[in-house]
mmCIF file of C-alpha atoms in Angstrom:
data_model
loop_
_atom_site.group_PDB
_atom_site.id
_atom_site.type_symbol
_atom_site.label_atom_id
_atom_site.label_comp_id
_atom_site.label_asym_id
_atom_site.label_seq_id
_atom_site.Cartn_x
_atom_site.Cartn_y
_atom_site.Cartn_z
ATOM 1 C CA UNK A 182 109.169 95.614 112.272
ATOM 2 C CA UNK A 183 105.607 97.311 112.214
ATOM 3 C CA UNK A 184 103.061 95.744 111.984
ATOM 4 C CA UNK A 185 98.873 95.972 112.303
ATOM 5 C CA UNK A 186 96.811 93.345 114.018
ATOM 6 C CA UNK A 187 93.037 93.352 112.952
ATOM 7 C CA UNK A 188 90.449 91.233 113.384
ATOM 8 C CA UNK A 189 89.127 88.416 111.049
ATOM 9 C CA UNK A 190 86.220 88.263 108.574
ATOM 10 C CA UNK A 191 84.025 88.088 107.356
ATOM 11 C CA UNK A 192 81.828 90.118 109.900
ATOM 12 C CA UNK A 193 78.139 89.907 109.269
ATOM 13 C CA UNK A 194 75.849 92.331 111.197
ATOM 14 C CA UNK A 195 72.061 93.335 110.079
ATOM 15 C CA UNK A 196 71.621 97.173 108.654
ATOM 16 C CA UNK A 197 71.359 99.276 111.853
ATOM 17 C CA UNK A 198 73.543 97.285 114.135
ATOM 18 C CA UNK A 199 76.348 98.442 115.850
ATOM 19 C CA UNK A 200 79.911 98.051 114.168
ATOM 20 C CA UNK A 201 83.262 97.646 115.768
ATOM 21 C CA UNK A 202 86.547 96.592 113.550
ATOM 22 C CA UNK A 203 89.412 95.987 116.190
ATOM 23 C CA UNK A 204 92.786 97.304 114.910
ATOM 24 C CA UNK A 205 96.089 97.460 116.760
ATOM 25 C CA UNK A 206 99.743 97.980 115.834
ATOM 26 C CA UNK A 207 103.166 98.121 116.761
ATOM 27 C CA UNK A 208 105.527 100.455 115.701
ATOM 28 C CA UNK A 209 108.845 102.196 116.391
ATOM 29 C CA UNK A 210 107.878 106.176 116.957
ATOM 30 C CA UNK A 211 104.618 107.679 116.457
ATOM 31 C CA UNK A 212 102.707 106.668 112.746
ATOM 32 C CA UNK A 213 99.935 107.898 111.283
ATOM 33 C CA UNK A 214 97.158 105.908 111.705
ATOM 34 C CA UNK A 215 94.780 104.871 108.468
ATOM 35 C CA UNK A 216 91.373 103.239 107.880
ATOM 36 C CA UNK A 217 90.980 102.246 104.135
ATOM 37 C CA UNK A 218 87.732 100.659 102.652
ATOM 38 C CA UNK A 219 87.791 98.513 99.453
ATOM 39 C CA UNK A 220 84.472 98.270 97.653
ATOM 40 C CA UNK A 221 83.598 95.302 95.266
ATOM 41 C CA UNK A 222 85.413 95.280 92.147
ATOM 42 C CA UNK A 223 87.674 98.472 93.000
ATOM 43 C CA UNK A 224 90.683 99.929 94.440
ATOM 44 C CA UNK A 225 91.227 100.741 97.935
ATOM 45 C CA UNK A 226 89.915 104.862 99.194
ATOM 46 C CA UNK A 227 90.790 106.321 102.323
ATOM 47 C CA UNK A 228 88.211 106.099 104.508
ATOM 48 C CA UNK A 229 90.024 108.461 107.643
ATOM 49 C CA UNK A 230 92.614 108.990 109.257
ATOM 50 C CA UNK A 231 94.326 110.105 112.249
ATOM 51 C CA UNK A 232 97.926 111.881 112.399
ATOM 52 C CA UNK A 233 98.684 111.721 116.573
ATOM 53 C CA UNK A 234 97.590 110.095 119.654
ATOM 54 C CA UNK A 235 93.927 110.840 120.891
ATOM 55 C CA UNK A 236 92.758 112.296 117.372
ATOM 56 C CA UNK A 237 89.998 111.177 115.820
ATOM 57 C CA UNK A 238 89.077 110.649 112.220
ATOM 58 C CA UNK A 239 86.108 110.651 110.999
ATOM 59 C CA UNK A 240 84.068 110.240 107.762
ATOM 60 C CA UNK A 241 80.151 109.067 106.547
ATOM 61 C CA UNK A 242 79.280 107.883 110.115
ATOM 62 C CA UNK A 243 82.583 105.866 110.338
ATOM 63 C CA UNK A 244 85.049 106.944 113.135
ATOM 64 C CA UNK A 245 88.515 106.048 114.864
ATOM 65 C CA UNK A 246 90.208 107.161 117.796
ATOM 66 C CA UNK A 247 94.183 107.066 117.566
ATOM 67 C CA UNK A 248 95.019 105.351 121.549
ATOM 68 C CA UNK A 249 98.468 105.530 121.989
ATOM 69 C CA UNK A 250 98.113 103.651 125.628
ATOM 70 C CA UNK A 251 96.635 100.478 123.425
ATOM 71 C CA UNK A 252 98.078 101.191 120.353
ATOM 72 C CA UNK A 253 94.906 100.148 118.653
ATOM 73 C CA UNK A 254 92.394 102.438 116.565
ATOM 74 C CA UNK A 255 89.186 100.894 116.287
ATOM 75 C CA UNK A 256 86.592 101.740 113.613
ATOM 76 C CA UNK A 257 83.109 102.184 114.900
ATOM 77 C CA UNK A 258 80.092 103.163 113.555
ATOM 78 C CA UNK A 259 76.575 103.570 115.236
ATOM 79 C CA UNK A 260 74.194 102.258 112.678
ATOM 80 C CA UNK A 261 75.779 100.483 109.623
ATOM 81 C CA UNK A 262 73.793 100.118 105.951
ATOM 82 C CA UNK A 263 73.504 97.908 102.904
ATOM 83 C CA UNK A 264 76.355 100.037 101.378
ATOM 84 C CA UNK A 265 78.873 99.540 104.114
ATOM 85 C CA UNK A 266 79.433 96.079 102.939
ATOM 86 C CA UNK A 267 83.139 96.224 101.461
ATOM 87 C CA UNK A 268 86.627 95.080 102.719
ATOM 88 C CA UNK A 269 88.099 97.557 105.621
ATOM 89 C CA UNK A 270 92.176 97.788 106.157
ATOM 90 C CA UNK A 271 93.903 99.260 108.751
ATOM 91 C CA UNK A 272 97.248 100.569 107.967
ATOM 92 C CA UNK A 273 99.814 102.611 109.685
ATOM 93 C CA UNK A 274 102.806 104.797 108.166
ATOM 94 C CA UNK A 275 106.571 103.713 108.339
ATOM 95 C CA UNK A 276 109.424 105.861 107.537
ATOM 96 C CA UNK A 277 113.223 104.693 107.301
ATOM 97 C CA UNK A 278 116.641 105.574 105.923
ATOM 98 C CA UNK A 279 114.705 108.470 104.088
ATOM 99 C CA UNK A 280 112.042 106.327 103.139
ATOM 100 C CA UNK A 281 108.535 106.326 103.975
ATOM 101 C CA UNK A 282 104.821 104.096 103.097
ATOM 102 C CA UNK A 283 101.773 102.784 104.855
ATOM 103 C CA UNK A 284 102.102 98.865 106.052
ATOM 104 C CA UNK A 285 98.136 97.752 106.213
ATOM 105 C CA UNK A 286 96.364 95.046 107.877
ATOM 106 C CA UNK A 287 95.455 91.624 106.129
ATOM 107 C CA UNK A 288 91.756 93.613 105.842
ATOM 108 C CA UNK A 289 88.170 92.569 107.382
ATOM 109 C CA UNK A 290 85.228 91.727 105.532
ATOM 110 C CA UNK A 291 81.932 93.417 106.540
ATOM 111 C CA UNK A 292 78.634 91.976 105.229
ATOM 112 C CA UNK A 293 75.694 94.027 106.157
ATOM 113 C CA UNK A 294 72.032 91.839 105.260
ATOM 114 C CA UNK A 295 69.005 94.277 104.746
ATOM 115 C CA UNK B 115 88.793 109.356 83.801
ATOM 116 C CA UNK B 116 90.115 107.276 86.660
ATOM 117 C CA UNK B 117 93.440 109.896 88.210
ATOM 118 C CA UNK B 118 95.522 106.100 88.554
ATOM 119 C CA UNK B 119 94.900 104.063 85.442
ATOM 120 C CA UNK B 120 95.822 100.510 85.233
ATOM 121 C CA UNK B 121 95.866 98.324 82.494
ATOM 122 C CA UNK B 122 95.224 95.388 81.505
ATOM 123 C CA UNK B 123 92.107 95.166 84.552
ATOM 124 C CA UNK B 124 91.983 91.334 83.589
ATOM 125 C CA UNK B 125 94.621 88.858 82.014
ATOM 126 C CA UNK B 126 95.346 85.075 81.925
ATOM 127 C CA UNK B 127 98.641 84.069 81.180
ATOM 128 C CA UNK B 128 100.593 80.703 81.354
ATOM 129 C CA UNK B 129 103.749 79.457 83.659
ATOM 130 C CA UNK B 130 107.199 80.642 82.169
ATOM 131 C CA UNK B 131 105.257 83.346 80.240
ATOM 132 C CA UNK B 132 106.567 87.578 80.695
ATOM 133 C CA UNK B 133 103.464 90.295 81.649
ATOM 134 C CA UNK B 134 104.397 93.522 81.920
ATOM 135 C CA UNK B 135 101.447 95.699 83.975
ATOM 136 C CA UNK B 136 101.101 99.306 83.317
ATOM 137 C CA UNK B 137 100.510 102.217 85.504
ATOM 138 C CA UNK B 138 99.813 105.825 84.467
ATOM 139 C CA UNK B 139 98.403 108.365 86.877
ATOM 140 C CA UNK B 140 97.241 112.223 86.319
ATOM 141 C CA UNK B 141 97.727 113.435 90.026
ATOM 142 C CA UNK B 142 100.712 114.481 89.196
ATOM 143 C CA UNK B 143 102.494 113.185 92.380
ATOM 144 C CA UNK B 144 106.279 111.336 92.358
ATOM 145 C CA UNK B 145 105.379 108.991 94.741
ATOM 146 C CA UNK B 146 104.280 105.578 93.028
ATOM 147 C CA UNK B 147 103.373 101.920 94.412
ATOM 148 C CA UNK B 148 103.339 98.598 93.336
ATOM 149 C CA UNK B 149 101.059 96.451 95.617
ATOM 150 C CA UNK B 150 99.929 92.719 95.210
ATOM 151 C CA UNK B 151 96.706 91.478 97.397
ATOM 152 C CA UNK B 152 95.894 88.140 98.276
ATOM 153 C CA UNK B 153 93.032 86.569 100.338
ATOM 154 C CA UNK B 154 93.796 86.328 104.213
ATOM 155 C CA UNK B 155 97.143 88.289 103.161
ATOM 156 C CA UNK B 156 96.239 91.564 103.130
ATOM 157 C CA UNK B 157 97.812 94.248 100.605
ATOM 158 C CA UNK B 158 101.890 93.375 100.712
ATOM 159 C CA UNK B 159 104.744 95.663 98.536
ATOM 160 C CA UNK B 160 106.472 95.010 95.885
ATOM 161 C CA UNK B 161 108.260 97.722 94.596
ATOM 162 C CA UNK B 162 108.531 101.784 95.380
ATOM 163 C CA UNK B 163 109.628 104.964 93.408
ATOM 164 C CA UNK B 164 109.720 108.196 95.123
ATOM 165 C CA UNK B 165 111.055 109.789 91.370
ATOM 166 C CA UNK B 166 112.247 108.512 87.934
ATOM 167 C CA UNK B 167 115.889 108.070 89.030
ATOM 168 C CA UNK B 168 114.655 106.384 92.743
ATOM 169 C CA UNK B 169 112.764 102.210 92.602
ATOM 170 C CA UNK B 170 113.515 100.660 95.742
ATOM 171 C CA UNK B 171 112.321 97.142 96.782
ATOM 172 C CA UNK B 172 109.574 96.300 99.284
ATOM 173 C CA UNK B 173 108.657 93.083 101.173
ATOM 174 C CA UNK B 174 108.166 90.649 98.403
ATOM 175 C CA UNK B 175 109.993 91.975 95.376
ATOM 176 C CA UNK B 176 111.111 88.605 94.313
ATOM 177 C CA UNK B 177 110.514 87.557 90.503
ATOM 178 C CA UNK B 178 109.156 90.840 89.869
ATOM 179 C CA UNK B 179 111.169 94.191 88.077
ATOM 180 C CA UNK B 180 109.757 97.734 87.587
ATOM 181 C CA UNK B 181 110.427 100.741 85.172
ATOM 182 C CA UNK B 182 109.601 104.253 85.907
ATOM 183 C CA UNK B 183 109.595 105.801 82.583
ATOM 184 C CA UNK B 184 108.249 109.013 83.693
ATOM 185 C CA UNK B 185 106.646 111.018 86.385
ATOM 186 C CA UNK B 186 103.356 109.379 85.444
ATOM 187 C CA UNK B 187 103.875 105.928 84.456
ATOM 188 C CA UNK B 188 105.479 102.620 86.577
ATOM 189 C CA UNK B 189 105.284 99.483 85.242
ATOM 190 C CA UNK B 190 105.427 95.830 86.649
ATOM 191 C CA UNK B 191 106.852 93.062 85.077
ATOM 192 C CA UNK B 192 106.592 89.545 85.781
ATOM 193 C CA UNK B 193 110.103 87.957 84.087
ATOM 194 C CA UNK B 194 108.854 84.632 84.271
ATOM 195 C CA UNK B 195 104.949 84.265 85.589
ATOM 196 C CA UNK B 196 104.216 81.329 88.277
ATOM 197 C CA UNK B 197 101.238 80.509 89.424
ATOM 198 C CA UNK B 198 101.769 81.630 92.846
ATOM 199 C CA UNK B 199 102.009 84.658 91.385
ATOM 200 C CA UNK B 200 98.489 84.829 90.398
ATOM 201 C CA UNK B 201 96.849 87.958 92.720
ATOM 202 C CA UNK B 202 95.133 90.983 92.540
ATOM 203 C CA UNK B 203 97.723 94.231 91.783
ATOM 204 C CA UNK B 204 97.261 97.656 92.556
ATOM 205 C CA UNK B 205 99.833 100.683 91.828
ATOM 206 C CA UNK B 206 99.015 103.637 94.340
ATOM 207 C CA UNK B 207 100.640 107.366 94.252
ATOM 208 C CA UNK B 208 101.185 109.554 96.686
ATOM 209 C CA UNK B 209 101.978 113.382 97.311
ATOM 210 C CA UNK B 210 105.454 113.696 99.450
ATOM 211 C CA UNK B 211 104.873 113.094 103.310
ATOM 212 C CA UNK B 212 103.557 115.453 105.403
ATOM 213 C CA UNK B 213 105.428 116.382 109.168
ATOM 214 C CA UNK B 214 108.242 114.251 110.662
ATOM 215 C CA UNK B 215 108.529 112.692 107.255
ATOM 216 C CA UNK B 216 105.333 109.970 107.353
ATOM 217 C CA UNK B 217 103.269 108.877 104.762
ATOM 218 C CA UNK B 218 100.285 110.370 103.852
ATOM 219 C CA UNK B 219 97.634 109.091 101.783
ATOM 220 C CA UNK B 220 97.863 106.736 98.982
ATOM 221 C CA UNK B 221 95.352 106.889 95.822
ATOM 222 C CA UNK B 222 94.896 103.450 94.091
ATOM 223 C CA UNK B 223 94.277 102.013 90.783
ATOM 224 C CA UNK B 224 91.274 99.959 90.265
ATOM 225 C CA UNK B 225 93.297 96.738 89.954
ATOM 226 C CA UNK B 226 94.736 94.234 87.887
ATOM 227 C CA UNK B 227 93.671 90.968 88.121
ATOM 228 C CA UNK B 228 96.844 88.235 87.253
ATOM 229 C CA UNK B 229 96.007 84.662 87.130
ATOM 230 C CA UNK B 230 98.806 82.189 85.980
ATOM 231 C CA UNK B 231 98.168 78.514 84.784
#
């Protein structure tokens, strides 16, 4: 079935570093492609996303490139703050027998120290 | 106001015990979730409703039952709470899919926080 692969937490960088969240999947067809980002004490918001290979979403600094060839999208962002710290999940979208949701990653946790 | 309102946020309950979580949302869509999140597990479903007259099962529906009594409101109940049911829940809505029938995005609750002695 589909799933997404991303990588384990918690990730701890200092504010201004450099951030890269691997995320791949596999999937029957062609999915949407999701970042989500859970802050402390609340629900999950979309962060971006991307609808078909070689887009790229993109949203306050944070951005993904949908690769089709590595069927990952990793999130990246150039100089990461305080407020970045928060719980990032991949997901993807499934649809079947008329049905259709997102399936999401078990979700990184990003630490960013001042 | 919140557009996805869960309640209770909090609740403590003990084995063999029934909890029914509530779900009301003000986006108006017909898509609603059930989701449970645990540590190292991710965000896993539990139940689906795509209208009032549609509740279909996802991965780990097990011990659990829903109601859609309207557009706006899907609860969760818990017939019998066990402790390995104590987790974090979220309901989530969404509009209908966009192209080629995939999902779009999904607008979560704040959480309700389940913990079973």
């Amino acid at each position: 079935g589909d799933s997404v692969t991303q990588m384990e937490g918690p990730v701890t960088l200092s504010e201004e570093a450099c951030l890269t969240i691997n995320c791949t999947y596999t999937a029957t067809g062609y999915p949407s492609l999701f970042w989500y980002v859970q802050y402390p004490g609340e629900g999950l918001q979309l962060l971006l996303k991307a609808t078909k290979a070689d887009d790229k979403g993109s949203n306050k600094g944070f951005e993904a490139t949908y690769r089709k060839e590595t069927t990952s999208f990793h999130l990246e962002k150039g100089s990461v703050q305080v407020s970045d710290s928060a719980v990032y999940f991949c997901a993807l979208s499934w649809a079947r027998g008329g049905a259709d949701g997102l399936t999401f990653g078990k979700g990184t946790h990003l630490i960013i120290q001042p | 106001d919140a557009d996805v309102t869960q309640t209770p946020r909090n609740r403590i309950t003990k084995t063999g015990k029934r909890i029914m979580l509530e779900c009301s949302q003000t986006k108006g869509h017909d898509r609603m979730y059930w989701y449970r999140q645990d540590p190292g597990l991710g965000l896993r479903l539990i139940y689906y409703s795509f209208d009032v007259k549609d509740i279909n099962k996802g991965e780990i529906s097990d011990g659990y039952s829903v109601s859609r009594q309207a557009q706006a409101k899907f609860s969760l109940s818990l017939e019998s709470a066990i402790p390995n049911q104590t987790a974090l829940y979220f309901c989530a809505t969404s509009p209908p899919a966009g192209g080629q029938g995939r999902a779009g995005e999904l607008f979560f609750g704040e959480g309700s926080r389940l913990t079973v002695l």
